[in-house]
Coordinates of C-alpha atoms in Angstrom, one line a residue:
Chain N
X65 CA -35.2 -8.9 1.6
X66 CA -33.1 -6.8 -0.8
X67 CA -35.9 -4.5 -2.1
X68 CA -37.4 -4.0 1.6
X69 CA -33.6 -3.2 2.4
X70 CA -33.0 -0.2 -0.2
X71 CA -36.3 1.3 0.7
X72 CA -34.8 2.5 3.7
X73 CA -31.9 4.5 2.3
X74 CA -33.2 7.7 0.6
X75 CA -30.2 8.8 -1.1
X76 CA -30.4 5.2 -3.3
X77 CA -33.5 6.9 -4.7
X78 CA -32.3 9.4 -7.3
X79 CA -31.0 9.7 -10.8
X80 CA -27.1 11.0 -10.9
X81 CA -26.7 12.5 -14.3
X82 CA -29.5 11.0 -16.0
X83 CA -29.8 7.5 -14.6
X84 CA -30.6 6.1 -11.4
X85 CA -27.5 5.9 -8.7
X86 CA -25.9 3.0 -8.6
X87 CA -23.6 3.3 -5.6
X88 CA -20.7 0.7 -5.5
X89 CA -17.8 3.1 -3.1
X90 CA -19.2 1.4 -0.2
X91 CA -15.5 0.6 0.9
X92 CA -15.1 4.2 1.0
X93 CA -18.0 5.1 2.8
X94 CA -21.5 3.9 3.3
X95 CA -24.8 5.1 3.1
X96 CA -27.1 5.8 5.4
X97 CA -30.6 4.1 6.2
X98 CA -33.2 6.3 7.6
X99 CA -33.8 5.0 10.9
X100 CA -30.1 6.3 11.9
X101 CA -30.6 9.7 9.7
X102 CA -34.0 10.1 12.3
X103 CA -32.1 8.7 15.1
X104 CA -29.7 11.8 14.7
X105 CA -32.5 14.1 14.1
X106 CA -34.4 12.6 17.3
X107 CA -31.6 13.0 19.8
X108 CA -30.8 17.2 18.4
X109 CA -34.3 17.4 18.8
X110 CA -35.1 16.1 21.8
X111 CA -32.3 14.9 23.6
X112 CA -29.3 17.7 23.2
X113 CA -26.7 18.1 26.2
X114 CA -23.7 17.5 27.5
X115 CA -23.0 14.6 28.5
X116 CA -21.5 12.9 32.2
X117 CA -22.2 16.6 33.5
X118 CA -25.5 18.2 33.4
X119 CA -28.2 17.7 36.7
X120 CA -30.7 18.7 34.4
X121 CA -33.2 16.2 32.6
X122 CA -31.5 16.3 28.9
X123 CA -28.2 15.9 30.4
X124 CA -28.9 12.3 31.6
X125 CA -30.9 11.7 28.4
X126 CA -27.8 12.8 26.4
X127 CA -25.7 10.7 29.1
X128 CA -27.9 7.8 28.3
X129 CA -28.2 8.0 24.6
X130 CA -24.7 8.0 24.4
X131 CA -23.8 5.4 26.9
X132 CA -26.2 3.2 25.6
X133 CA -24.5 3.5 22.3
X134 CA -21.6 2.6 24.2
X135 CA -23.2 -0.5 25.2
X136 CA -24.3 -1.6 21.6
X137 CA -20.9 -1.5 20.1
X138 CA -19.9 -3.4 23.1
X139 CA -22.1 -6.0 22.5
X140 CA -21.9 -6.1 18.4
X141 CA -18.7 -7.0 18.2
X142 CA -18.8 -9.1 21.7
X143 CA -16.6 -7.1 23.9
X144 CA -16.6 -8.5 27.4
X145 CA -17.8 -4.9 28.7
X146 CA -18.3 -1.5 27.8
X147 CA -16.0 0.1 29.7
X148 CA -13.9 -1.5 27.1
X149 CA -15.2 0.9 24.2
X150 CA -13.5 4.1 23.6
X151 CA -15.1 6.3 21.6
X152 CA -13.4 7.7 18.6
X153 CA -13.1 9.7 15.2
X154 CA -13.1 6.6 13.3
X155 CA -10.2 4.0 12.7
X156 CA -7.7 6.4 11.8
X157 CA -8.0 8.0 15.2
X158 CA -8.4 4.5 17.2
X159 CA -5.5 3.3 15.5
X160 CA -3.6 6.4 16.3
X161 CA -4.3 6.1 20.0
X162 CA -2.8 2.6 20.3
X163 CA 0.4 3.8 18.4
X164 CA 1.1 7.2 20.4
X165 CA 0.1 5.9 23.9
X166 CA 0.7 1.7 24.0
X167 CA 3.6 1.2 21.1
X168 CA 5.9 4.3 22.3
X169 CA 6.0 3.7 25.6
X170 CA 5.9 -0.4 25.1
X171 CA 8.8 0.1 22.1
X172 CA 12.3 0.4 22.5
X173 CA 15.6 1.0 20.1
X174 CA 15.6 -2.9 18.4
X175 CA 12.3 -3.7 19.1
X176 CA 9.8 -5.0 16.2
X177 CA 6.8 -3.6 14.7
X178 CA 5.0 -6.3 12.3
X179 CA 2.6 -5.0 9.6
X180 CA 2.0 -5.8 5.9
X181 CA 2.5 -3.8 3.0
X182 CA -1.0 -4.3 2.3
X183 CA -2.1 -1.8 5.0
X184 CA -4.4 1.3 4.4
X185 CA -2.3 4.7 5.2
X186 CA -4.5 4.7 8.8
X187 CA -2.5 1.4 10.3
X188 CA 0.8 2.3 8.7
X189 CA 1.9 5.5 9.2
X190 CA 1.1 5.6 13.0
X191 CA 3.4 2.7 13.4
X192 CA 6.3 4.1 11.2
X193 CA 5.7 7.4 13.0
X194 CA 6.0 5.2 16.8
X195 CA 8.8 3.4 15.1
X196 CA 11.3 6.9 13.8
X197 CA 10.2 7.9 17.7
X198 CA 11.3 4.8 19.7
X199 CA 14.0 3.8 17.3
X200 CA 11.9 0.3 16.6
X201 CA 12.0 -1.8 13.4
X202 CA 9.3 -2.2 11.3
X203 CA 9.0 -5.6 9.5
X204 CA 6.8 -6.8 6.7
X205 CA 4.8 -10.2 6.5
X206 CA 5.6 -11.3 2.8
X207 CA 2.4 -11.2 0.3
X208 CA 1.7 -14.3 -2.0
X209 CA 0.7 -13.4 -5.5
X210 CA -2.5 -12.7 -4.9
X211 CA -1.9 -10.8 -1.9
X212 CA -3.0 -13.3 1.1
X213 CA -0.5 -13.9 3.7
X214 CA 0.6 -17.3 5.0
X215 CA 0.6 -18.2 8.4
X216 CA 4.4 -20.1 8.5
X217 CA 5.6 -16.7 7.1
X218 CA 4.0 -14.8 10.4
X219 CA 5.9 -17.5 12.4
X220 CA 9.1 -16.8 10.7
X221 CA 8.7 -12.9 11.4
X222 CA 7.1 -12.4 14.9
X223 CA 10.6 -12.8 17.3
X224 CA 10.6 -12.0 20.9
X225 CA 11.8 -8.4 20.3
X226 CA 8.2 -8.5 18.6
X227 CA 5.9 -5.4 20.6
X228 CA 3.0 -5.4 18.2
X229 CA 1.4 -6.9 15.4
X230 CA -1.1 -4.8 13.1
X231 CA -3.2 -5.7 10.3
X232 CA -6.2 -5.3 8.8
X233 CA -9.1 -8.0 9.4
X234 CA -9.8 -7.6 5.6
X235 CA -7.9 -5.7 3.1
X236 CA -9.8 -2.8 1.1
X237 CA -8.0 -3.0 -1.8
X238 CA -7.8 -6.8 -2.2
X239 CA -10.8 -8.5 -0.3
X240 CA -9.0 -10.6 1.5
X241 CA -9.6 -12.0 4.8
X242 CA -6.3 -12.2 6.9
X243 CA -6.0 -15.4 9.6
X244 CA -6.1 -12.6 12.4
X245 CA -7.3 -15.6 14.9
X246 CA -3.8 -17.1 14.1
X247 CA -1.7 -14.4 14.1
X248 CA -2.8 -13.2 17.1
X249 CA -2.1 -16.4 18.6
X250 CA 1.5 -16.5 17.0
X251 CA 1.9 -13.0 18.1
X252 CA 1.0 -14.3 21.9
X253 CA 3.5 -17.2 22.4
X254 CA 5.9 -14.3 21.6
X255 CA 4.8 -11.7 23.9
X256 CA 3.3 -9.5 21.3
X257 CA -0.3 -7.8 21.0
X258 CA -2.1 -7.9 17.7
X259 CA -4.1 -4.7 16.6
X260 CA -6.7 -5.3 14.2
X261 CA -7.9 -2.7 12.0
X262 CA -11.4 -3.6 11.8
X263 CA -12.7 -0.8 9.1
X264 CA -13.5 -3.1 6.6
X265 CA -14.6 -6.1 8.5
X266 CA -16.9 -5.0 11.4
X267 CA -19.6 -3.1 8.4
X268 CA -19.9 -7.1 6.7
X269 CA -19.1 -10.1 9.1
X270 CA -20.2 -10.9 12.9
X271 CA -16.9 -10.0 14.2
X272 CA -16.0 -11.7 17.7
X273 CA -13.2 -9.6 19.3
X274 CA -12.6 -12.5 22.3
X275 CA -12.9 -15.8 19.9
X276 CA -10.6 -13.5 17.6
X277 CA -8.2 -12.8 21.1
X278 CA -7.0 -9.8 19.9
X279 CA -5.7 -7.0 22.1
X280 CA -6.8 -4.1 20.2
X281 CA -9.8 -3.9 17.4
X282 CA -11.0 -0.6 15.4
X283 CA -13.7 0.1 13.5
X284 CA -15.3 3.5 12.1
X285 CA -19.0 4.1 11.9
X286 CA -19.6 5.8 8.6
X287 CA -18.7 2.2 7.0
X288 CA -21.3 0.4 8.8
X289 CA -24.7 2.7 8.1
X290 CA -23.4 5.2 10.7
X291 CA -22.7 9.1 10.7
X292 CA -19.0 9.8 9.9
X293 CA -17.4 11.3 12.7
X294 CA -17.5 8.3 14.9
X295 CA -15.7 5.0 15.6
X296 CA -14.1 2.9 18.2
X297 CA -11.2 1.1 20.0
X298 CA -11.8 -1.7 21.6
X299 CA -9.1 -3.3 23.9
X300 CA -8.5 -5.5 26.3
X301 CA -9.1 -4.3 29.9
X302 CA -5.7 -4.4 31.0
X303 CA -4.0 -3.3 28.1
X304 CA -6.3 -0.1 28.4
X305 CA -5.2 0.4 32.1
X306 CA -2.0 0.5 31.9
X307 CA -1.8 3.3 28.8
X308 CA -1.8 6.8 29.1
X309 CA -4.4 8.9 27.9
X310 CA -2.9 11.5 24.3
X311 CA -5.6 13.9 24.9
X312 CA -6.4 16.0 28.2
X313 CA -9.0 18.3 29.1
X314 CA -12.9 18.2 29.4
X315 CA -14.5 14.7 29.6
X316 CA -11.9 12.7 30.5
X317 CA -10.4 14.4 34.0
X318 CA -11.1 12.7 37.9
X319 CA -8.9 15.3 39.9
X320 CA -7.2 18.8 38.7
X321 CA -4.9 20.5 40.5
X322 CA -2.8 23.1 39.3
X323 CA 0.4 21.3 39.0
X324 CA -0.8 17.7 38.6
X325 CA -3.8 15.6 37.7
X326 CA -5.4 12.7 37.0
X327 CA -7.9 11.4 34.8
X328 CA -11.2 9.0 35.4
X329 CA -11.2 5.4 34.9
X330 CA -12.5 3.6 31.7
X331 CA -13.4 4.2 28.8
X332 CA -13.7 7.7 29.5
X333 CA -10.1 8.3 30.2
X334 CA -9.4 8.5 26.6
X335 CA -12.5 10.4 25.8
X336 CA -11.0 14.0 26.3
X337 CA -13.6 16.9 25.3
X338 CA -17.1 16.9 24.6
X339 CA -17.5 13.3 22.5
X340 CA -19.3 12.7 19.3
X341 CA -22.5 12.1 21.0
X342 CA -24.9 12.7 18.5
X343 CA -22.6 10.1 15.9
X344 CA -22.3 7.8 19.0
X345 CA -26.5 7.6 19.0
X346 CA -26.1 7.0 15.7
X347 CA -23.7 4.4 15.8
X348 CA -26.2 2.6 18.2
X349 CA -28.8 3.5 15.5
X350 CA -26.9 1.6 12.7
X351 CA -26.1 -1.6 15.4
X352 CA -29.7 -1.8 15.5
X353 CA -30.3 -1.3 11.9
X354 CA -27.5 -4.4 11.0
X355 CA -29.0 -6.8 13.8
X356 CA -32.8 -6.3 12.7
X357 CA -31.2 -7.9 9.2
X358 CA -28.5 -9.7 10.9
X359 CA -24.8 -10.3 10.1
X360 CA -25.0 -13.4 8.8
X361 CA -27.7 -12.9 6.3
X362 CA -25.7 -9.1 5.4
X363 CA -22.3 -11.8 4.9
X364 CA -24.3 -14.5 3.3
X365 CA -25.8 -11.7 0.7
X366 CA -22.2 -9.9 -0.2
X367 CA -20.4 -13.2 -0.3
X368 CA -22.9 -14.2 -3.2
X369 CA -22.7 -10.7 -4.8
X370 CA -19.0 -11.2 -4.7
X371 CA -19.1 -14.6 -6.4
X372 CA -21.4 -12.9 -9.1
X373 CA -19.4 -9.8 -9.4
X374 CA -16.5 -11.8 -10.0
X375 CA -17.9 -14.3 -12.5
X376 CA -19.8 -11.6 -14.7
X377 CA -16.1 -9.3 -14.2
X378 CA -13.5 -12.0 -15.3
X379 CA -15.8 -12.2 -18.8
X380 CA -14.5 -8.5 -19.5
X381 CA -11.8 -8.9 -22.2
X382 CA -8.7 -7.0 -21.1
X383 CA -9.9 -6.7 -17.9
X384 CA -7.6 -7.2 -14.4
X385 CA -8.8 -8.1 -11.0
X386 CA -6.5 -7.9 -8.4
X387 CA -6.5 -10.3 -5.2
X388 CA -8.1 -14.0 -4.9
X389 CA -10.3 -15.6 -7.5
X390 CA -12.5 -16.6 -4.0
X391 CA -13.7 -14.5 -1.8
X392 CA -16.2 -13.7 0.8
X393 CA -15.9 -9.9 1.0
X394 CA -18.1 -7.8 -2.2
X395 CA -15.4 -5.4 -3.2
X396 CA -13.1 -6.1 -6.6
X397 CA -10.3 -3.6 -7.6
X398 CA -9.7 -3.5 -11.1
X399 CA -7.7 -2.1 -14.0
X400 CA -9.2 -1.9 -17.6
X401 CA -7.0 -2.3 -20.2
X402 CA -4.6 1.0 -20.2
X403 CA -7.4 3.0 -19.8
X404 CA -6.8 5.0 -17.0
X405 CA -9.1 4.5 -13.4
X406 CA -9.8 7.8 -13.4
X407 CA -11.1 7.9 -16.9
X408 CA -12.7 4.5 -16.2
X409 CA -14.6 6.0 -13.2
X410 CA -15.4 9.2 -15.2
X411 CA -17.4 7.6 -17.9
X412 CA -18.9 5.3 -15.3
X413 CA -20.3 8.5 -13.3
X414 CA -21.3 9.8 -16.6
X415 CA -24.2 6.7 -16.2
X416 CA -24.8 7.0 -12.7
X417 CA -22.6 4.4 -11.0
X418 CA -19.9 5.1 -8.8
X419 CA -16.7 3.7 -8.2
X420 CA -13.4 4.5 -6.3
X421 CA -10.1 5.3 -8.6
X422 CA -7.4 6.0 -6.9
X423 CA -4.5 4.4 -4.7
X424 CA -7.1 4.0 -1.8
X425 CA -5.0 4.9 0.8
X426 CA -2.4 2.5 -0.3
X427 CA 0.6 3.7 -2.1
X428 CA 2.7 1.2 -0.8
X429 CA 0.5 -1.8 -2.1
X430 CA 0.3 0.0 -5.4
X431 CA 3.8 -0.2 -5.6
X432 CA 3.9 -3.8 -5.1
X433 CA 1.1 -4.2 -7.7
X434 CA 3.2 -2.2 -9.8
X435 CA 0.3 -0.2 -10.9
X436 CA 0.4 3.5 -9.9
X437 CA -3.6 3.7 -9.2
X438 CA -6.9 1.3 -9.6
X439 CA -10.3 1.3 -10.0
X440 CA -12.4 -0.7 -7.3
X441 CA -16.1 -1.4 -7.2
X442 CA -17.2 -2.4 -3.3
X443 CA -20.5 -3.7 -2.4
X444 CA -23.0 -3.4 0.7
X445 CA -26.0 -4.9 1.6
X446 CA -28.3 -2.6 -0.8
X447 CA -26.8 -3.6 -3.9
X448 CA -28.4 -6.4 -6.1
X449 CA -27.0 -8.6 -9.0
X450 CA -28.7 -5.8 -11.5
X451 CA -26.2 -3.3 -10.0
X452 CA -23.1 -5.7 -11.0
X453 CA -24.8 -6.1 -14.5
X454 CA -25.4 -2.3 -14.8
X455 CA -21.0 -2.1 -13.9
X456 CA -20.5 -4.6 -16.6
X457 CA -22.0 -3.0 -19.3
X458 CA -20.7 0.2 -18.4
X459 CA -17.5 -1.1 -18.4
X460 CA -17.8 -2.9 -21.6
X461 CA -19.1 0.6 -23.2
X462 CA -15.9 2.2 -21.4
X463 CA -13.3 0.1 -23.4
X464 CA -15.6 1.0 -26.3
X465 CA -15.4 4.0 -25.8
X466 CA -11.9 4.8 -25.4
X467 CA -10.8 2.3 -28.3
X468 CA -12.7 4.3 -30.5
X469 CA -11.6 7.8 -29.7
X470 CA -8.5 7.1 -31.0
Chain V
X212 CA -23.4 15.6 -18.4
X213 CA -21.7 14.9 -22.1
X214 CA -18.7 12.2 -22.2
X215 CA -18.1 13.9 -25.7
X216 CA -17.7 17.5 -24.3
X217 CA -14.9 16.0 -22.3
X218 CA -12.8 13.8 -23.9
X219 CA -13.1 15.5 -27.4
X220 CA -10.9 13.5 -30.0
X221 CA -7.9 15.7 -29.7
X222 CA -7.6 15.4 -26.5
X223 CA -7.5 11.6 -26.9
X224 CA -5.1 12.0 -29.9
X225 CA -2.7 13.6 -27.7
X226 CA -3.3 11.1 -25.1
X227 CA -2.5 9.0 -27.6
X228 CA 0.1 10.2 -29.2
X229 CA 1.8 12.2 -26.2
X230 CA 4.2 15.3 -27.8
X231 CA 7.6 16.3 -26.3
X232 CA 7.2 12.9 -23.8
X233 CA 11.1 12.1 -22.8
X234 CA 13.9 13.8 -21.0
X235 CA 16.4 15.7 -22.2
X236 CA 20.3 14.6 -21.6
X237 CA 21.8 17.4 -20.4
X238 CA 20.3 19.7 -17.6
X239 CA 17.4 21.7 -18.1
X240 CA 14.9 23.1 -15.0
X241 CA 13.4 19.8 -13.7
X242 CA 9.7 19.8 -11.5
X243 CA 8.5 16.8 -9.9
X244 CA 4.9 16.9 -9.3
X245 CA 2.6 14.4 -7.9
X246 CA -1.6 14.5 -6.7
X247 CA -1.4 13.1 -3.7
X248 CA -5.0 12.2 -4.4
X249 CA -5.3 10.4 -6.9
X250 CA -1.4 9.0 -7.7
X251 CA -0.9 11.3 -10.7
X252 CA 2.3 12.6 -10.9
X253 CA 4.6 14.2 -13.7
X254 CA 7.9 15.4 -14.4
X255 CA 8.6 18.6 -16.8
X256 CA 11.8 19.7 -17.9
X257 CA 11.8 23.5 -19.3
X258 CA 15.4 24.4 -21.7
X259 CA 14.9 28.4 -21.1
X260 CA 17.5 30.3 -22.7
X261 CA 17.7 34.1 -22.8
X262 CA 14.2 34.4 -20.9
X263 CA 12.7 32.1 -24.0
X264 CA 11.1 28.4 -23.2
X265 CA 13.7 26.5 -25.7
X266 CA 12.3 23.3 -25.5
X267 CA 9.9 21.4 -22.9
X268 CA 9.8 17.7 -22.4
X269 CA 7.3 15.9 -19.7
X270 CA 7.2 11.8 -18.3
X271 CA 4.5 10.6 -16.2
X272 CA 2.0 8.7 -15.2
X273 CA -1.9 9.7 -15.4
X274 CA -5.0 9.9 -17.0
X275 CA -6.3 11.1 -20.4
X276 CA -6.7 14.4 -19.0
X277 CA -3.7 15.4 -17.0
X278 CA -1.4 13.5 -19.6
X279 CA -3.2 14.9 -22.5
X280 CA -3.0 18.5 -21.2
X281 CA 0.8 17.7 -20.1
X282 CA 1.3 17.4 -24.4
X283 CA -0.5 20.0 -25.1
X284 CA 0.8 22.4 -22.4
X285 CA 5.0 21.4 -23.9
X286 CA 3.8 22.4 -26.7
X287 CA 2.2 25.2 -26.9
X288 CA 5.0 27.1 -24.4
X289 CA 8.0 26.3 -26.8
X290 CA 9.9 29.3 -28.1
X291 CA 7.4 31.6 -25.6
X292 CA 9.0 34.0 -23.2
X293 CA 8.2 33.1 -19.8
X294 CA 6.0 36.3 -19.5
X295 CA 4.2 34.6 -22.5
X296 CA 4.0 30.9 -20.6
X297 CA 2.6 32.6 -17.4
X298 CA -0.3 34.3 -19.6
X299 CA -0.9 30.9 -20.9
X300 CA -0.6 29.3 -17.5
X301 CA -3.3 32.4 -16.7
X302 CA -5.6 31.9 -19.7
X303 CA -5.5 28.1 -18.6
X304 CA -6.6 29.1 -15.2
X305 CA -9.7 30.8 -16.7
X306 CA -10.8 28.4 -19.0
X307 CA -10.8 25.8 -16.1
X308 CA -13.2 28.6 -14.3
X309 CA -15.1 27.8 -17.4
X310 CA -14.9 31.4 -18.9
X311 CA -14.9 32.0 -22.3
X312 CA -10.8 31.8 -23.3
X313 CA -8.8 32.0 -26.7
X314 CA -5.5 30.2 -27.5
X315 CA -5.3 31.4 -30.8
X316 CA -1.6 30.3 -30.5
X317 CA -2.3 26.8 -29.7
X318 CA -6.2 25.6 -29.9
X319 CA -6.1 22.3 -29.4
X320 CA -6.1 23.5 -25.5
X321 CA -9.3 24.8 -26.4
X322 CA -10.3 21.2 -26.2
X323 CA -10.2 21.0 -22.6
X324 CA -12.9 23.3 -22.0
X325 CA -15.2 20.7 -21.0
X326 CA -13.1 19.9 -17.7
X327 CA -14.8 23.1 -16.1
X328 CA -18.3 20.9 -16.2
X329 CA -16.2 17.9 -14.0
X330 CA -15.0 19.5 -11.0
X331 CA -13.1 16.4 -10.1
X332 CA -11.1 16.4 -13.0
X333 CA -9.7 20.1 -12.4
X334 CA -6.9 19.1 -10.6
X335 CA -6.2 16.4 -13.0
X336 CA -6.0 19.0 -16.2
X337 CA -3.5 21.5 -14.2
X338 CA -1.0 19.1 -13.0
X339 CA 0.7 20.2 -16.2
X340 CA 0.3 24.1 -15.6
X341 CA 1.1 24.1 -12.0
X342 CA 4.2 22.5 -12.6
X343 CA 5.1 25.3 -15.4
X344 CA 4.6 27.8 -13.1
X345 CA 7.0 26.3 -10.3
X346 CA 9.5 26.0 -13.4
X347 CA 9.2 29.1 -14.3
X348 CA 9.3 30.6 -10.5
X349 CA 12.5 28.5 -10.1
X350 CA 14.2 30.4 -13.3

């Protein structure tokens, strides 16, 4: 399957600085397969308008192309309809819609916003930002050593004055997969929604948003074979109802008068301006890309990457892995020895492989790992066991390197 | 693309063996500086008495390159006037631009040439510099 799979992405087919690309960011941003790179091509070719406006012929092509989209997403991650499926930037923005519109007006002064310190930037700040606005509280769920969360300690810290609950499905610094099933039922019996930052989830598992019964779920497209410049919210229908939309004008308007207005139903009520259309096709594009293989055999395949990666990693003298020893999702953040991730990821690129060094997104969980940045390597369905071996001896060379530059 | 022509063995000597790394006791002109990017961040203390950089210290956390060029940057600008630290700060400038520069008062910056041929390093290299400058502003 593998080799049939990497065919289909051009830009794994090239030599970066003198030997052929081996791309391990995939936590940072996929790449692309060409069926969704022609699927882009096709609809600016063929299909260009405006969408929800135009009589003419390409308008309802456009209107179609991006609806249907609409409709894939819906179905990917089992929404129970599309009206459901708001269109957005990516997570970041999906994210940010929830906090500005549901959590300030659903928080008050005393009221409790529940996150972990493990969050990416994108389902943090929106929540402290909601918080300093409303005068709520935000509280942390305690980490574990290894950084996974235990359910009796959500119990202890979701209280009645609970509004929301956010966290990420799986962490992209650790791996880990949080109980978001449980916590949203915890979060429930207290009156509480649960928002799930799906970023690094929905590109690797069959995600489930009504067996998972959360409220809200978002995802962004670039992670999952897609353009960037697209992603989703999902939420719950009456959830969505009741909120008020942040941005006005264009797409999203019913009735405009001059001193009041009012805005269309779902999902397009959140949709102001001309969407994302042509990233929305190829969104769809991608959905179709990841079903053809199927989400179990794209989980199955990183979850045995991972275990490989993590066997052939631990061997590395001096080397540290943070998060689980387990685990199901193919991304391992590292530190090597004192040498520096930047350096690290430097001499890597200097053989064509490419890593992530930095404090991806989150300081806070640096600070807790008491490390001020790290290097991560994070897999997709393309890469093989010859990539992992390729990172190993690179890395191996690395500590060679800088042990004998001294 | 050459490892070597970027971390040249004096650069990883004063990785190393960091010069001026420390704080002084009493007060001397203190920048904070961080790259938001990348979680670099350092903080340079400039003694300038009578217009003349007295003494230079720097802590911090980073990479070879940005801590490296943090040693080399304290001490090249000791006992320089601050007309003489901005034309280093300037001459810095150009050599990450990758044009043909001369520290004939301190080479070993020389060294860092090779950052000019990894543009994501840049920033890493003039952490250093760009807090001098702010030092210097504030005097």
């Amino acid at each position: 399957m593998i080799a049939s799979v990497r065919e289909q992405f051009p830009i794994l087919h090239q030599e970066i600085n003198g030997h052929p690309l081996v791309y391990l960011d995939n936590a940072a941003t996929s790449q692309k397969p060409q069926v969704v790179i022609d699927a882009v091509k096709r609809y600016y070719e063929w299909e260009n308008s405006n969408v929800h406006r135009g009589v003419h012929t390409l308008g309802s092509r456009a209107t179609d192309a991006y609806e249907g989209a609409r409709e894939k997403v819906a179905r990917f991650i089992n929404a129970e309809s599309s009206e459901q499926i708001i269109f957005t930037r990516g997570t970041t923005t999906a994210l940010n819609l929830v906090a500005s519109s549901y959590a300030r007006s659903v928080c008050g002064p005393g009221d409790e916003i529940v996150l972990t310190e493990m969050e990416h930037h994108s389902n943090l700040i929106p929540w402290q930002q909601a918080a300093l606005a409303v005068g709520a509280t935000l509280k942390y769920i305690p980490l574990q050593p290894d950084g996974s969360i235990r359910v009796e300690d959500v119990e202890a810290i979701v209280t009645e004055r609970t509004k929301v609950v956010a966290i990420a499905y799986v962490s992209n610094v650790m791996g880990i997969v949080h109980p978001v099933k449980q916590i949203a039922e915890i979060a429930h019996r207290h009156g509480a929604v649960v928002v799930v930052d799906g970023a690094q989830s929905t590109p690797h598992m069959k995600v489930d948003v009504q067996d998972l019964d959360c409220d809200f779920y978002a995802l962004s497209g670039h992670k999952m074979c897609a353009p960037t410049g697209i992603g989703a919210l999902y939420g719950k229908k009456a959830l969505l109802e009741s909120m008020e939309p942040i941005e006005f004008g264009g797409e999203m308007i019913n009735d405009v008068g001059l001193y009041e207005s009012n805005w269309k139903e779902l999902p397009w009520k959140f949709e102001g301006g001309t969407p994302i259309i042509a990233g929305a096709v190829g969104l769809g594009a991608a959905i179709d890309f990841l079903e053809e293989i199927g989400m179990d055999a794209i989980e199955q395949h990183e979850t045995q990457l991972a275990a490989y990666a993590m066997n052939r990693m631990s061997e590395i003298e001096g080397i540290t892995i943070y998060g689980p020893r387990e685990r199901k999702v193919g991304l391992v953040t590292f530190n090597l020895g004192d040498v520096h991730p930047h350096d690290v990821a430097t001499v890597l690129d200097a053989q064509g492989i490419a890593i992530r060094a930095g404090h991806h997104c989150c300081q806070p969980l640096m600070r807790w790992l008491k490390v001020s940045s790290t290097a991560r390597a994070s897999f997709y369905l393309y890469n093989t066991e010859e990539d992992v071996d390729r990172l190993v001896s690179a890395l191996i060379q690395t500590k060679e390197y800088f042990g004998d530059a001294t | 693309m050459q490892l070597d022509d970027l971390y040249r063995r004096v650069i990883m000597d004063h990785y190393k063996n960091p010069r001026n790394r420390g704080k002084f006791d009493e007060d001397a002109v203190t920048i904070d500086l961080n790259n938001p990017t990348c979680g670099d961040r350092i903080s340079l203390q400039l003694k300038v008495e009578n217009g003349v950089v007295a003494d230079a210290k720097y802590t911090g956390e980073g990479c070879s390159i940005s801590m490296s060029s943090a040693s080399m940057m304290t001490d090249a600008v000791k006992g320089k006037s601050l007309d003489e630290a901005i034309s280093l700060a300037n001459r810095f400038s150009s050599l990450m631009k990758g044009e043909a520069v001369e520290f004939e008062e301190y080479e070993d910056i020389e060294a860092l040439s090779g950052v000019n041929k990894f543009p994501a390093r840049i920033k890493c290299a003039t952490l250093a510099w760009n807090a001098l400058r702010k030092g210097i502003d504030a005097k």
